[in-house]
Every structure is written in structure tokens, then in C-alpha cells.
Coordinates of C-alpha atoms and ligand atoms in Angstrom, one line a residue:
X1429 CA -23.2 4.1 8.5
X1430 CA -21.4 1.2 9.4
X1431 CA -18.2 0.2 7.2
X1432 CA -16.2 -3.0 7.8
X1433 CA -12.5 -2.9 6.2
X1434 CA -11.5 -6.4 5.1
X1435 CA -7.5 -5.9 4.6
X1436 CA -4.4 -8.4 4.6
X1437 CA -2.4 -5.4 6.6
X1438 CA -2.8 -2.1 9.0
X1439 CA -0.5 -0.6 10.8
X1440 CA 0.6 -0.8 13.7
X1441 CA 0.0 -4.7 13.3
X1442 CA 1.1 -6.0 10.2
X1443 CA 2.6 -4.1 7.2
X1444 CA 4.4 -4.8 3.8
X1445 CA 3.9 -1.7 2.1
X1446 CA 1.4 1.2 2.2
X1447 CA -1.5 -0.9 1.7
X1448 CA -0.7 -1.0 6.4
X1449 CA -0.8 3.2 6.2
X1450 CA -3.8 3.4 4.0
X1451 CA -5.8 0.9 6.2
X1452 CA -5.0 2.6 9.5
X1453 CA -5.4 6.0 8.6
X1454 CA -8.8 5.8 6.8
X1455 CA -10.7 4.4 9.3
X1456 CA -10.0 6.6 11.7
X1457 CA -10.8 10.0 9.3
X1458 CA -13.9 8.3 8.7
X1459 CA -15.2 7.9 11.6
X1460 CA -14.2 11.6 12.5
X1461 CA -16.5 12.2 9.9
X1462 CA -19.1 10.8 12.0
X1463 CA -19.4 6.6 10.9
X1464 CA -18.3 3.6 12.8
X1465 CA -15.7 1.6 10.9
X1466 CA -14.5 -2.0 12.5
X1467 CA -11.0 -3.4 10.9
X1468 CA -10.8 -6.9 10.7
X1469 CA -7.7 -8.7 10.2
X1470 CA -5.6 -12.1 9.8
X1471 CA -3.9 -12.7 13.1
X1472 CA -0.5 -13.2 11.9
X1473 CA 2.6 -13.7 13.9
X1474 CA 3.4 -10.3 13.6
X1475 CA 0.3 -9.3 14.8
X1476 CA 0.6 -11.5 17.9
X1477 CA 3.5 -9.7 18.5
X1478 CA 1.6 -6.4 19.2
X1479 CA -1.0 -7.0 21.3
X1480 CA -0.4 -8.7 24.7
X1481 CA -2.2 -11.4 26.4
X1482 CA -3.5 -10.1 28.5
X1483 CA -5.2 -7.2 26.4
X1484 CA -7.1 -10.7 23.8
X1485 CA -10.4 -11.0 24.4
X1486 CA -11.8 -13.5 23.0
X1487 CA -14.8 -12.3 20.9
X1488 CA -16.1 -15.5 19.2
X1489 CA -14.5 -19.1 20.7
X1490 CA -15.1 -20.9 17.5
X1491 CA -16.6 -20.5 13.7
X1492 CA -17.3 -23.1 11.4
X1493 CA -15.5 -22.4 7.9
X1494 CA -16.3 -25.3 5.6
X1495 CA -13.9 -26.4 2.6
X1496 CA -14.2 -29.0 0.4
X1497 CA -14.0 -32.2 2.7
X1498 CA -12.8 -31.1 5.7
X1499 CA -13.6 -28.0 8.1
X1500 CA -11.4 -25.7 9.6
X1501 CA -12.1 -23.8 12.9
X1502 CA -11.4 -20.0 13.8
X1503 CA -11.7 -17.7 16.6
X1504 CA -12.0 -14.3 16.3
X1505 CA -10.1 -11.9 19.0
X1506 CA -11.0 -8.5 20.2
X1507 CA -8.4 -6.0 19.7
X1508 CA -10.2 -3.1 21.3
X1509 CA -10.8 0.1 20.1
X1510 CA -8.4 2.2 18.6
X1511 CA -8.8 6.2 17.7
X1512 CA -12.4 4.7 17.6
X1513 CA -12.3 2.5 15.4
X1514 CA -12.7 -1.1 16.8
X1515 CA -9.9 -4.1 15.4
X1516 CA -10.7 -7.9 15.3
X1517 CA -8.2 -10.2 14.3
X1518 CA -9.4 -13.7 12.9
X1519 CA -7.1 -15.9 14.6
X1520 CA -6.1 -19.4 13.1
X1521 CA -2.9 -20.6 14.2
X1522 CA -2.4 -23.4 11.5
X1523 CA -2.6 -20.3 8.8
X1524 CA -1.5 -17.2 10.3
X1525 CA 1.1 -18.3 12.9
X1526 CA 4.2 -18.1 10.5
X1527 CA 7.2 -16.2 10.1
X1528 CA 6.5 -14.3 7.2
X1529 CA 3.0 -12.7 5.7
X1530 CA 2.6 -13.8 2.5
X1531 CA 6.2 -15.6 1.7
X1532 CA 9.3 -16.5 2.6
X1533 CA 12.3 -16.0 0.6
X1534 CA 11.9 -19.0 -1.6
X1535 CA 8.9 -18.0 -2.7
X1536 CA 4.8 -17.8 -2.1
X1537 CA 2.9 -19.6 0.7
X1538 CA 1.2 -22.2 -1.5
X1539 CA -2.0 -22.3 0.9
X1540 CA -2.2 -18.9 0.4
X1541 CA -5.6 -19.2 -1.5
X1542 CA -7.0 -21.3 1.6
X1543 CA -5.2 -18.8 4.2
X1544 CA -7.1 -15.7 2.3
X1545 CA -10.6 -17.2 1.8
X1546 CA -10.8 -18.7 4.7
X1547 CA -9.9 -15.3 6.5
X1548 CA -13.0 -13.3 4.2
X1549 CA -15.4 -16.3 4.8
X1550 CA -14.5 -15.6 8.3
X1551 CA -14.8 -12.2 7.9
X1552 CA -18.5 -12.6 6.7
X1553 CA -19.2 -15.6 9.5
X1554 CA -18.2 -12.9 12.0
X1555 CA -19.8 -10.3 11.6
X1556 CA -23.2 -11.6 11.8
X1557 CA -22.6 -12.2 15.4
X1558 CA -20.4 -9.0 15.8
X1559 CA -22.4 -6.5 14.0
X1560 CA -23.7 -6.5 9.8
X1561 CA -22.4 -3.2 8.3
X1562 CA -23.6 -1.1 5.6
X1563 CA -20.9 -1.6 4.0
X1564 CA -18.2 -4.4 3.0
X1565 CA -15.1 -2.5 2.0
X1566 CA -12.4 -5.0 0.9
X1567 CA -8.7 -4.5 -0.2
X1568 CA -6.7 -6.3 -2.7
X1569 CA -6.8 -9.9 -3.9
X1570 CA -6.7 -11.2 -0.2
X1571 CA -10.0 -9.9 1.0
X1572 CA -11.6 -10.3 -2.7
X1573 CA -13.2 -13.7 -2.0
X1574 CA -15.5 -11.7 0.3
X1575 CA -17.6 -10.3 -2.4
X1576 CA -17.5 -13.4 -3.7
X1577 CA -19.0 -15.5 -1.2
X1578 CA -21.6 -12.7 -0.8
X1579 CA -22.6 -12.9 -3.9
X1580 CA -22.8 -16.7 -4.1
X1581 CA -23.0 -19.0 -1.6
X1582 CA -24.2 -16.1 0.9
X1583 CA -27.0 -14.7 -1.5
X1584 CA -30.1 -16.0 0.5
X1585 CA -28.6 -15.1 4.0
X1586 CA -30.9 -12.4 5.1
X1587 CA -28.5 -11.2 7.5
X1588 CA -26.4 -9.8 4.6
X1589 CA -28.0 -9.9 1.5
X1590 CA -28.8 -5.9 1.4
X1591 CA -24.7 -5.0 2.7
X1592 CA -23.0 -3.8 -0.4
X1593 CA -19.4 -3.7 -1.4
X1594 CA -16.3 -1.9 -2.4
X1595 CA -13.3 -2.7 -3.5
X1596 CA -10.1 -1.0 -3.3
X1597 CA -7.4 -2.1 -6.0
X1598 CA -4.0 -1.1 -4.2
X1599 CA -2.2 -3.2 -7.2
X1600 CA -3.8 -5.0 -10.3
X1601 CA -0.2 -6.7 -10.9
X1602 CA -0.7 -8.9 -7.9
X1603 CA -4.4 -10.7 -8.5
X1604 CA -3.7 -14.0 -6.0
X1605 CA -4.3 -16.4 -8.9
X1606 CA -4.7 -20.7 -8.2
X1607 CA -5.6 -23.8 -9.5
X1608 CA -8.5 -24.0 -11.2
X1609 CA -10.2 -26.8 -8.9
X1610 CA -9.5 -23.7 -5.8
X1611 CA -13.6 -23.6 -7.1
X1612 CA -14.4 -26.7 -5.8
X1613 CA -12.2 -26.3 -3.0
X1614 CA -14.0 -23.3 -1.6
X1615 CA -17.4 -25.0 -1.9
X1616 CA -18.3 -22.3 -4.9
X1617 CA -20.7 -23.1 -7.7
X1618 CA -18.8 -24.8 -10.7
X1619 CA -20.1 -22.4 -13.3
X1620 CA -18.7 -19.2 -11.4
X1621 CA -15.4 -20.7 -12.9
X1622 CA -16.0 -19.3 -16.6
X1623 CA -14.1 -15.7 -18.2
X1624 CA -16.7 -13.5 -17.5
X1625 CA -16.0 -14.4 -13.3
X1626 CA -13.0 -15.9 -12.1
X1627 CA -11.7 -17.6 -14.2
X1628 CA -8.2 -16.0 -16.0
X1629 CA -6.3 -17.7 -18.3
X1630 CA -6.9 -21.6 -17.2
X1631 CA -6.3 -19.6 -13.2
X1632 CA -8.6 -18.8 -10.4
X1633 CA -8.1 -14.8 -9.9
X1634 CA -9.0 -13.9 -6.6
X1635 CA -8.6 -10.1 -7.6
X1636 CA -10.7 -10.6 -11.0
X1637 CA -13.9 -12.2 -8.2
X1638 CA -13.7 -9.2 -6.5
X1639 CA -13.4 -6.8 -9.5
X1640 CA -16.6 -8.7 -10.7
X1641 CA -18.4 -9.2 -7.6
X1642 CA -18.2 -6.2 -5.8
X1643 CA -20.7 -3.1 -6.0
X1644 CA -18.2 -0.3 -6.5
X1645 CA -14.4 -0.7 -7.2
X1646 CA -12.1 1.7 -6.6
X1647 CA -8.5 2.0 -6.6
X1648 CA -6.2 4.8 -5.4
X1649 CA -5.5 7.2 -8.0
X1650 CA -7.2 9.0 -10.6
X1651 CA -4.3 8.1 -13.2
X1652 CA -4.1 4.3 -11.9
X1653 CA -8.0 4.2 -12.8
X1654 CA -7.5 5.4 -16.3
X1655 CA -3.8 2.9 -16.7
X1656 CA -5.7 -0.5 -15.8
X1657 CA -7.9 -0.1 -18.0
X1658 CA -5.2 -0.5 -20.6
X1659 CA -3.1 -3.2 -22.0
X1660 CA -0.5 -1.6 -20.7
X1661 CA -1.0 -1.7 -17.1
X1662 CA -4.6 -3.6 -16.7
X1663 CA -2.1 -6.9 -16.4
X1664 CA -4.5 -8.8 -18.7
X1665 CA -7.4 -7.7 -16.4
X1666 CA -8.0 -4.3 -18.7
X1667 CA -10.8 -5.9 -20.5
X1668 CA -12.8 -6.5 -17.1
X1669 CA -11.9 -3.5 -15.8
X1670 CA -12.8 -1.8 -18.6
X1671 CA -16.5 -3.6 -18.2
X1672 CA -16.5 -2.0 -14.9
X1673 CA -15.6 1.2 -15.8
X1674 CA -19.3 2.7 -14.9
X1675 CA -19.0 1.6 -11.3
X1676 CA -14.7 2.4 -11.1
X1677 CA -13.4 5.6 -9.1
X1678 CA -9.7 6.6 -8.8
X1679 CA -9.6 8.0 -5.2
X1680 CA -6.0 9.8 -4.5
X1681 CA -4.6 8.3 -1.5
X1682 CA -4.1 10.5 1.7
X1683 CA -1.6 10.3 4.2
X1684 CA -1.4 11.0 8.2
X1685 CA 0.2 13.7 9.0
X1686 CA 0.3 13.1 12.5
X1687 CA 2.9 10.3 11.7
X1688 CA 4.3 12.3 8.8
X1689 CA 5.3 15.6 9.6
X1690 CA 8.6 17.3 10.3
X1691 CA 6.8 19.7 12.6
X1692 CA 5.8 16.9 15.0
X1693 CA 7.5 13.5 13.7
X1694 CA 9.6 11.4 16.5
X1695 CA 11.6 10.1 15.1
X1696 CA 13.8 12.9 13.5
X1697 CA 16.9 14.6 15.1
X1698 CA 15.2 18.0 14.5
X1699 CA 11.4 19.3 13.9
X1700 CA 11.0 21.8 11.2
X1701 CA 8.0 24.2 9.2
X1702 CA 8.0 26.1 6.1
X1703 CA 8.4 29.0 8.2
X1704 CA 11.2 27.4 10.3
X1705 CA 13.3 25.4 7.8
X1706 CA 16.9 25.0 10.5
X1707 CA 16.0 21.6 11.7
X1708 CA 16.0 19.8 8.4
X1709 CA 20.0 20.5 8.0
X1710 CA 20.5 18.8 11.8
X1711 CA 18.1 16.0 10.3
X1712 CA 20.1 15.5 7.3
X1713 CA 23.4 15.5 9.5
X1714 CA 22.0 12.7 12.0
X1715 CA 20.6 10.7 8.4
X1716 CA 24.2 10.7 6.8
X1717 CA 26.0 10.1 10.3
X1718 CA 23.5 7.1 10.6
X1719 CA 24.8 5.5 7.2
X1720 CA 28.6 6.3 8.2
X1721 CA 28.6 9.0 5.4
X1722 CA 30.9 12.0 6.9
X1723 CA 31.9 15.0 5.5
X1724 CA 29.8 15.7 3.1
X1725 CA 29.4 18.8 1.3
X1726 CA 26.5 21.0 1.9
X1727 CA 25.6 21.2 -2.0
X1728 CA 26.1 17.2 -2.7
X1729 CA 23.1 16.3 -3.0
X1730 CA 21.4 13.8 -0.9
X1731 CA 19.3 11.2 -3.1
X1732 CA 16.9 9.1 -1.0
X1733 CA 15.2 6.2 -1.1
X1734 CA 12.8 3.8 0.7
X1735 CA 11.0 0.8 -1.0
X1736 CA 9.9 -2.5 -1.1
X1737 CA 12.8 -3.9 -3.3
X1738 CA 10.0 -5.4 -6.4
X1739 CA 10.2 -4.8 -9.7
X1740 CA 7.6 -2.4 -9.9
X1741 CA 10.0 -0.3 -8.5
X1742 CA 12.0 0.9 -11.2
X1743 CA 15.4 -0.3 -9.4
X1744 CA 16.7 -1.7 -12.8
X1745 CA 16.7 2.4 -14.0
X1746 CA 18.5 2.9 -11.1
X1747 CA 20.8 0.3 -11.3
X1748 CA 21.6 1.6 -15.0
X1749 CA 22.7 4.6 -13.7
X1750 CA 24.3 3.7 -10.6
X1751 CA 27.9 4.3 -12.3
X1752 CA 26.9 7.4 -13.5
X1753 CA 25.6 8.7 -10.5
X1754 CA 28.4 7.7 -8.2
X1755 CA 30.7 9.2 -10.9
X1756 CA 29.7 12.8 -9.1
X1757 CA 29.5 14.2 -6.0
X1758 CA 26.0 12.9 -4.9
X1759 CA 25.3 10.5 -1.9
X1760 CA 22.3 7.8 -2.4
X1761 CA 20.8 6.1 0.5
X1762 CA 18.5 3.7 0.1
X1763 CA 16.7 1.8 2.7
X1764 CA 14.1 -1.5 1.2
X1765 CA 13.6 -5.0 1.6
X1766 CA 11.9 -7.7 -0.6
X1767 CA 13.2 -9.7 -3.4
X1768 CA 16.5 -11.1 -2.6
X1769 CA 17.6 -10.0 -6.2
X1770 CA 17.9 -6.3 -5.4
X1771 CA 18.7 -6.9 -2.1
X1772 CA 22.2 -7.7 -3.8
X1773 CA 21.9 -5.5 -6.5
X1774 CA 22.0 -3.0 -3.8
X1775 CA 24.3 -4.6 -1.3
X1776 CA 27.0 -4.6 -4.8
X1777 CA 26.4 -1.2 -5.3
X1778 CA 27.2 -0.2 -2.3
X1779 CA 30.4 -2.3 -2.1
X1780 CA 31.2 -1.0 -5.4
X1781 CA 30.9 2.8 -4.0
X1782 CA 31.1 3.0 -0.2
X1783 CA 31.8 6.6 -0.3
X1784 CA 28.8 7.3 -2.3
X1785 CA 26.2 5.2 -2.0
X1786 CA 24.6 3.8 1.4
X1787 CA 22.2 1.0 1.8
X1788 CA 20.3 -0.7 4.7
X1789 CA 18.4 -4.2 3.9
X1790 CA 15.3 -4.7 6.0
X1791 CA 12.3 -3.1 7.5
X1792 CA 12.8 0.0 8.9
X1793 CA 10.4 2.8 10.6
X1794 CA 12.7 4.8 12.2
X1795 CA 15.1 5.2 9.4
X1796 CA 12.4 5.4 6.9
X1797 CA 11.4 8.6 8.8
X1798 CA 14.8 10.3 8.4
X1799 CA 15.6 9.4 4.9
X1800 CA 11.7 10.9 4.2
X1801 CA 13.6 14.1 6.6
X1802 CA 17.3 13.7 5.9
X1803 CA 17.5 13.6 2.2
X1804 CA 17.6 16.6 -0.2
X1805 CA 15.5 14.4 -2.7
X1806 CA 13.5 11.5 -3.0
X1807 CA 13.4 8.8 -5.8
X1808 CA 10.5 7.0 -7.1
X1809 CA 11.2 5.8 -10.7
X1810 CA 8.4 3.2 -10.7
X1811 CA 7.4 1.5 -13.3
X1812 CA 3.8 1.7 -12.9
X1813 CA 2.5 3.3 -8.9
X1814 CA -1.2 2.8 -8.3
X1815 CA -1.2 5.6 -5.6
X1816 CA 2.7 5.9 -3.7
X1817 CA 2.9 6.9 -0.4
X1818 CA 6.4 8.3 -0.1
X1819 CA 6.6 10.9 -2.7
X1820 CA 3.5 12.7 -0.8
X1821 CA 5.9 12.2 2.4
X1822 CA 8.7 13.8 0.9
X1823 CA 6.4 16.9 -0.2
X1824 CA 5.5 17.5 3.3
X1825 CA 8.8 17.2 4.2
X1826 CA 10.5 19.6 1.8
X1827 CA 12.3 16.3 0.0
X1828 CA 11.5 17.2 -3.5
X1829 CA 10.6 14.1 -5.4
X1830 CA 12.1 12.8 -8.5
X1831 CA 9.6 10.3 -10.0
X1832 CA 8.4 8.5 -13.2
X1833 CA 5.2 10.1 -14.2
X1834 CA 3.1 7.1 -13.9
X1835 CA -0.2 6.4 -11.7
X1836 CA -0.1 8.9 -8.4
X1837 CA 3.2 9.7 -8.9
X1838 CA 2.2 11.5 -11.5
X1839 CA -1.1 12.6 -9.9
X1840 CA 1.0 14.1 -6.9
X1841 CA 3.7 15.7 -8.5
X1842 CA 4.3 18.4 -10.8
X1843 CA 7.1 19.5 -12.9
X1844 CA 8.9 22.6 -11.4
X1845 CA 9.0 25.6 -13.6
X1846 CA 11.4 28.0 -13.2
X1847 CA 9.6 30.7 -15.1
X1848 CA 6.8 30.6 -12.9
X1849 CA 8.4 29.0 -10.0
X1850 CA 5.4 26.9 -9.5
X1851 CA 5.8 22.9 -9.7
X1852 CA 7.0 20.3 -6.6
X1853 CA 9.4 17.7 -8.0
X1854 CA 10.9 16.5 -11.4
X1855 CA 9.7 14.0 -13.4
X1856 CA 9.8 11.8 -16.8
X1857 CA 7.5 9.6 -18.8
X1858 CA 9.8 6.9 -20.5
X1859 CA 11.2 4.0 -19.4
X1860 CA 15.0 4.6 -19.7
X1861 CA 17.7 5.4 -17.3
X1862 CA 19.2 8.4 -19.6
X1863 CA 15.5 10.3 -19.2
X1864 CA 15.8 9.4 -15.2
X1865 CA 19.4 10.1 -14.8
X1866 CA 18.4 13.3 -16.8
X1867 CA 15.6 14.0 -14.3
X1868 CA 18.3 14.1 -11.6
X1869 CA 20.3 16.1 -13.1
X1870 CA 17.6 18.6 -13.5
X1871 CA 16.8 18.5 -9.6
X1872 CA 20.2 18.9 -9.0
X1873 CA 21.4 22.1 -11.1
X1874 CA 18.6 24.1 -9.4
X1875 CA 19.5 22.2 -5.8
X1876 CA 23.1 23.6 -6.7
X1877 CA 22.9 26.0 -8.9
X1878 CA 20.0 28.4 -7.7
X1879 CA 19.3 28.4 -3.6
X1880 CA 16.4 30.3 -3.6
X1881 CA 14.5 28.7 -6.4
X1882 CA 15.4 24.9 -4.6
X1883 CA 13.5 26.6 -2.0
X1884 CA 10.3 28.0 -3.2
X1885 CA 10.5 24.1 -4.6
X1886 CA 10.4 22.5 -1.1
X1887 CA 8.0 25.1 0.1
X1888 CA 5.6 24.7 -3.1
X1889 CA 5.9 21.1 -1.6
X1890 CA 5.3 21.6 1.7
X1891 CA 2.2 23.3 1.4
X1892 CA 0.1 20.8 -0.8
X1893 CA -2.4 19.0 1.8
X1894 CA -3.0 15.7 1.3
X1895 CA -4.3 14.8 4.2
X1896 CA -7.3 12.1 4.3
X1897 CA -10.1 14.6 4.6
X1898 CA -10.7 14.8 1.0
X1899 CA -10.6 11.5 0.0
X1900 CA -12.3 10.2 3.3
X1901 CA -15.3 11.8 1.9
X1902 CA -14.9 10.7 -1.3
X1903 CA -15.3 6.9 0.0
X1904 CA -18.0 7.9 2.1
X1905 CA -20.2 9.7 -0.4
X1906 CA -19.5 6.3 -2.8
X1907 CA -20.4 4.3 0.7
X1908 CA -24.0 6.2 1.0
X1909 CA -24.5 5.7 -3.3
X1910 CA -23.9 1.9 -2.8
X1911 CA -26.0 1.4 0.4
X1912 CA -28.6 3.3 -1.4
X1913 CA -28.4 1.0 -4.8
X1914 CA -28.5 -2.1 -2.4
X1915 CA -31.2 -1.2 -0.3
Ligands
ADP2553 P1 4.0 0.2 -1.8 O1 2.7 0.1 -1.0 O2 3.9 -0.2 -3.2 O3 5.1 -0.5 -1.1 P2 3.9 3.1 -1.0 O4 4.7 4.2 -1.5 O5 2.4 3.2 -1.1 O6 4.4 1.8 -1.8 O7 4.1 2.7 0.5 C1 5.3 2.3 1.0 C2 5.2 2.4 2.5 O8 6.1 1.5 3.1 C3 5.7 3.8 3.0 O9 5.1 4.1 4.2 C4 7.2 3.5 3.2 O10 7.8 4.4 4.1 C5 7.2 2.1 3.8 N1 8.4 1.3 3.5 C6 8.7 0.6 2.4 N2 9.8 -0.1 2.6 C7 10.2 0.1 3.9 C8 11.3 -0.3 4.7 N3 12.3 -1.1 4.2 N4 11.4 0.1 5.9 C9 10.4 0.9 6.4 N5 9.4 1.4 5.7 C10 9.3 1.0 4.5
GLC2554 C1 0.1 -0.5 -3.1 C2 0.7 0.4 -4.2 C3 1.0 1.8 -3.8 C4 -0.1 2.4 -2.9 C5 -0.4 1.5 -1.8 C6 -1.5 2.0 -0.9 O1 1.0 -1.1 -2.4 O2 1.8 -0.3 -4.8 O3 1.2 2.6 -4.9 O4 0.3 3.7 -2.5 O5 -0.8 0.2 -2.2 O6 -2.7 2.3 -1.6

């Protein structure tokens, strides 16, 4: 088979969050399994940045992309062929050539809507010249107009009326919603703007389309799957959902441990194995030198922590309990970037408690990697985590995970029991600081208070194997069921 992935980010080009890991690493298990996957994406400034001159080929000078009154004109650059899986980058300037992805600090691009349909219309345009797939598999609100257009405006083209869909929900909280005249403005038939397709509350919901248009949706944990379709995290969309809940799959995220591993990471002062556990102490040495925290004691416990800084983060439990935390002898690090909001909440914190608590604002890889290495244990209090990428990093790295039991947080760690000394992490259901600073405190009197249980914990971690075999096929066996409906 033949799989396109329409995605706003993949590493190493472009990357917000884990929506960049996912989209890099999944491709290339799949075709290890034996398909042919090509990656398109938008080819943002970023993106520029990564691939040189002199390695753009130019695939397709020039495609037509109508909108209302006016056209707009893109060209489509070869990326090569990566781990064998070939990139294309849609390339229009006017949209993509900007400082930030999606928004700058004041606040959303507001051609957004144009800058994302115009990249899946592109998307569609392209690859009838570049090669049809078998399958369309989109990701999040940006590549949801794809669908869409298939569905609509592309129905009679019979280069692509038998490709079928999927859609991955990486978060329902963030649907791209617009005007309601964005309809007219992307040329689609007026009465596709009613409840039962995209319309949402007077808006245009990109992610709803999608949700509604595509064959298959998935999103990327069993938990999240059951949670949106609930008032409670569905963000108004649990009643459609809910509709689609025939065709809708949680698949557990995987991750590549060929990036994340202690055994073979690079960028870690010291490799380490279950069987070989020195190098994590150098590691957490180089991670607390590297945030100018000296002298700390081997049993104060490290508390680590790398996020984008959004709300869906939990950071206001963990503001709550900042004074309580710094009041012992634990050191929090925290590396993140996002809203400007806890970018200060941080930034005080850490002027409140500069023996304590240590914080780096912006994008990081390298220190990501040794806080994932470095710390003792890693903290996830989200309030709601369709799949989460670096509590399954911690496990591997024997940085047991202290997390709110919500979507794959809760699907990738379980409570330790010291009775059977089975379990990976600590973790709570409610929404209050007390149960997570409780949580903590439960990680930490076995981290200090019983050596050899804290390290059947990180071991128990260690071994789990989330690696993107599983789930690889698991897309691929829904890929065949689709093509087969659509053919
Ligand atoms: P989300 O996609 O919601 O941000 P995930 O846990 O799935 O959450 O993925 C986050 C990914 O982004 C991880 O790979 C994490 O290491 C990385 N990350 C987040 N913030 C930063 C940062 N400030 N610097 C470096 N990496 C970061
Ligand atoms: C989203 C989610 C996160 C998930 C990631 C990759 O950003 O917030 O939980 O791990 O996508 O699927």
C-alpha cells in the first residue's frame, strides 16, 4: 500500500510538540513493515532552515489553488527520501515563510484557515501528479480540510475518488475553528455549512470536517478514545464523536527508541541499561550542573519536567504546590515554552526559589534529553493527555513518572505496588494540587525511603516496550479495512 501523511509538523523539520515525533517515527516503521509512505508538509521557515539549497528540487513549479475570488499559486519541493520514506514540502512563501508556525506571542495567525486549506487542497492537487495513494492519512485540524475536499468538491475526480481516509486526533481541544463565510471562502457547497458537518456553534470546525468526512478516525490512546466521547473532554465535539464511534480506534502512541534510549542517546553525559545502571548518576550530575544546581544530595529528589507551557498541562497544580514543594529538600527543573503566562509563572518561581527550583524558557532538544536522563522523576499532571510522549520516555529511561491518570498517561502508567512490587510510576485521578503533591510524596518515600524497591520501579519501567511495532500495525491493518471498504 501506499499511505500519504498530511501533518502540520515532523521532525526533524518543524515541531511544536509530539504531534513532530509521532509523524516522523511512523512512517518509517511502516514502511519497514513493507508500504511506501510519502510525508507531505507546509514549507515553513523552519523548515527552510533544514534543508539546503542546494538539496530543493523542485517537484511541481506551480499548482493552481482556487479561493473565492482570487487564486493562489504553490510549488511543491522535493525533500528526498528519508529512512525510505519520501518528504514534500508545499512551499508558498506568502503563508509559510514566517517566524512562528501557527502564532506569535500575541496571539493566532488569523489566515490560518487559508494557510491550512490551502496546504490540504495542495496536498490533494499534488499528488495526482506525484503519485495517488491508497490511503489519505491526515493529522489534526490542519490537514482535516483534506477529507473535506475529497469528499466534496473532489468527489467526481476519478483520480481519487476510491483513496480512503484516516484521521488521527492528536488533540480535540484545538479544532481550527473560523468564520462562518470560511465556506464560501474555500469554494465548498453552502449546505456543508449545517451541525451535522462543519458547522459548530455559529464556527467553521476544521477538526469537526475531518471527524465527519474521513473514513476511519483514530486518535492516540485507548483512554483518549473513550474521554472524547464525553462532555467532559469531547470539547463540545462528544456528540459527533460519539456518532462516529463505530469507525473510532484509540491507537497507543509509540516512540523511537533510536532517539530515546539511554543505551545509545547523544546527547547524555553517560549511556546506561537495566543491567548497567552507573551512567544515569553521571547524567543526573551533568543535568543539575547544567541548571547551576550544585551540591545536591544524592536522596533529594530530582523532579523533572519538559512541556509545552498550555494549559492542558496541569502547571496551575503545580504552581499550587510550588511553596510546598520547595519547602523540602527536592530540586525541580523544568524546561517548556508556550504561553507567555507560564513562562512567568515559571520564571517567578524560580526567582522565588533559586536553590530549589530551575527553569529554562524555550525549545530545547538537547536539554530535553537530559532532564528525560538526569531527573529521578518526571511530572505530567495534565489535565487531559490524548497520548504523551514523555512519560513513555521517562520509563525507558528509569525516570519514574508521576502523572494525572487521564488519557495515555493513564494508559502507560501503572501505580507501583509495593506488595507485589509490580507498577512503573505514581499516579492520581482528581484535579487538586493536595492529591498531586500527595502523589509526589508517595514517589519520594520509596525514592528515599526504600533503595531497592525505587529500583525494581525504574527497572519495571525500563522494560515496558513501546516501541512503534505494535501500533504500526495497528494503523496498517485499519489502512487495508479502509482501502477494502473504498474499493
Ligand atoms: P504534546 O504533544 O502535547 O506537547 P507530548 O508529550 O506528546 O506532548 O510530546 C511533547 C514532545 O515535545 C516531547 O518530545 C518533548 O520532549 C518535546 N518538548 C516539549 N517541550 C519542549 C521544549 N521546550 N524543548 C524541547 N522539547 C520539548
Ligand atoms: C498531542 C497531544 C499529546 C500526544 C501528541 C502526539 O500534541 O497533546 O498527548 O502525545 O499529540 O500524538
Amino acid at each position: 500500500m501506499h499511505i500519504i501523511f498530511a501533518a502540520s509538523e515532523c521532525l526533524p523539520y518543524a515541531k511544536t510538540g509530539g504531534l513532530a515525533d509521532v509523524i516522523d517515527a511512523l512512517p518509517r516503521e511502516i514502511v519497514r513493515q513493507g508500504h511506501k509512505v510519502t510525508v507531505y508538509l507546509p514549507f515553513y521557515r523552519q523548515a527552510q532552515a533544514k534543508v539546503k539549497e542546494k538539496d530543493r528540487k523542485v517537484a511541481i513549479r506551480s499548482l493552481t489553488i482556487p479561493f473565492s475570488y482570487y487564486n493562489r499559486f504553490v510549488s511543491v519541493i522535493d525533500g528526498g527520501i528519508h529512512a525510505g520514506v519520501q518528504i514534500y514540502f508545499i512551499d508558498s512563501p506568502e503563508l509559510f515563510d514566517r517566524e512562528y508556525m501557527y502564532a506569535t506571542p500575541s496571539g493566532d495567525y488569523a489566515d490560518n484557515w487559508e494557510r491550512f486549506a490551502l496546504y490540504c487542497r495542495a496536498v490533494l492537487e499534488a499528488s495526482k501528479q506525484l503519485g495517488v495513494p491508497d490511503i489519505f492519512h491526515v493529522h489534526d485540524w490542519q490537514a482535516s480540510m483534506l477529507p473535506v475536499y475529497l469528499r466534496s468538491v473532489y468527489y467526481y475526480d476519478p483520480m481519487l475518488r476510491n483513496v480512503g481516509t484516516v484521521l488521527t486526533v492528536h488533540n480535540a481541544a484545538v479544532q481550527g475553528v473560523f468564520a462562518p463565510d470560511t465556506t464560501e471562502r474555500l469554494l465548498l457547497p453552502r449546505d456543508m455549512f449545517t451541525s451535522e458537518r462543519l458547522e459548530f456553534y455559529g464556527g467553521f470546525d476544521f477538526l469537526k470536517g475531518g471527524i465527519v468526512y474521513s473514513d476511519a478516525v483514530t486518535t492516540v490512546s485507548p483512554r483518549y478514545a473513550e474521554e472524547i466521547q464525553t462532555p467532559e473532554h469531547g470539547n463540545r465535539l462528544d456528540g459527533v464523536f460519539l456518532s462516529r464511534r463505530a469507525d473510532l480506534h484509540g491507537i497507543l502512541n509509540g516512540v523511537d527508541y533510536e532517539t530515546w534510549d539511554p543505551a545509545v542517546d547523544g546527547n547524555i553525559a553517560a549511556h546506561y541499561t537495566p543491567q548497567n545502571l552507573e551512567g544515569k548518576a553521571a547524567c543526573r550530575r551533568d543535568l543539575l550542573h547544567a541548571f547551576g544546581l550544585e551540591r545536591v544530595p544524592d536522596d533529594a529528589p530530582v523532579l523533572g519536567v519538559v512541556a509545552r507551557f498550555a494549559t492542558q498541562k496541569g502547571f496551575d497544580l503545580l504552581a499550587e504546590i510550588a511553596d510546598q514543594l520547595a519547602s523540602q529538600d527536592i530540586r525541580l527543573i523544568v524546561v517548556g515554552a508556550g504561553e507567555p503566562y507560564y513562562e512567568n509563572l515559571f520564571k517567578t518561581l524560580m526567582e522565588r526559589y533559586p536553590d530549589n527550583i530551575a527553569v529554562r524558557v524555550g525549545y530545547d532538544e538537547t536539554l530535553a534529553h537530559k532532564v528525560e536522563a538526569g531527573s529521578d522523576m518526571f511530572l505530567m499532571p495534565s489535565h487531559y493527555e490524548p497520548g504523551g510522549l514523555g512519560q513513555i520516555y521517562g520509563l525507558k529511561y528509569g525516570t519514574v513518572p508521576a502523572v494525572r491518570a487521564t488519557g495515555g498517561l493513564d494508559d502507560t502508567v501503572e501505580e507501583w505496588d509495593a506488595a507485589t512490587g509490580q507498577g512503573t510510576g505514581f499516579k492520581f485521578a482528581g484535579e487538586s494540587g493536595a492529591e498531586f503533591f500527595a502523589t509526589i510524596e508517595r514517589a519520594v518515600t520509596v525514592f528515599q525511603g526504600d533503595k531497592e524497591a525505587w529500583r525494581k520501579l525504574m527497572l519495571n519501567g525500563m522494560a515496558k516496550d513501546f516501541s512503534w511495532t505494535e501500533p504500526a500495525k495497528k494503523y496498517i491493518a485499519l489502512y487495508e479495512d479502509v482501502a477494502k471498504r473504498r474499493s
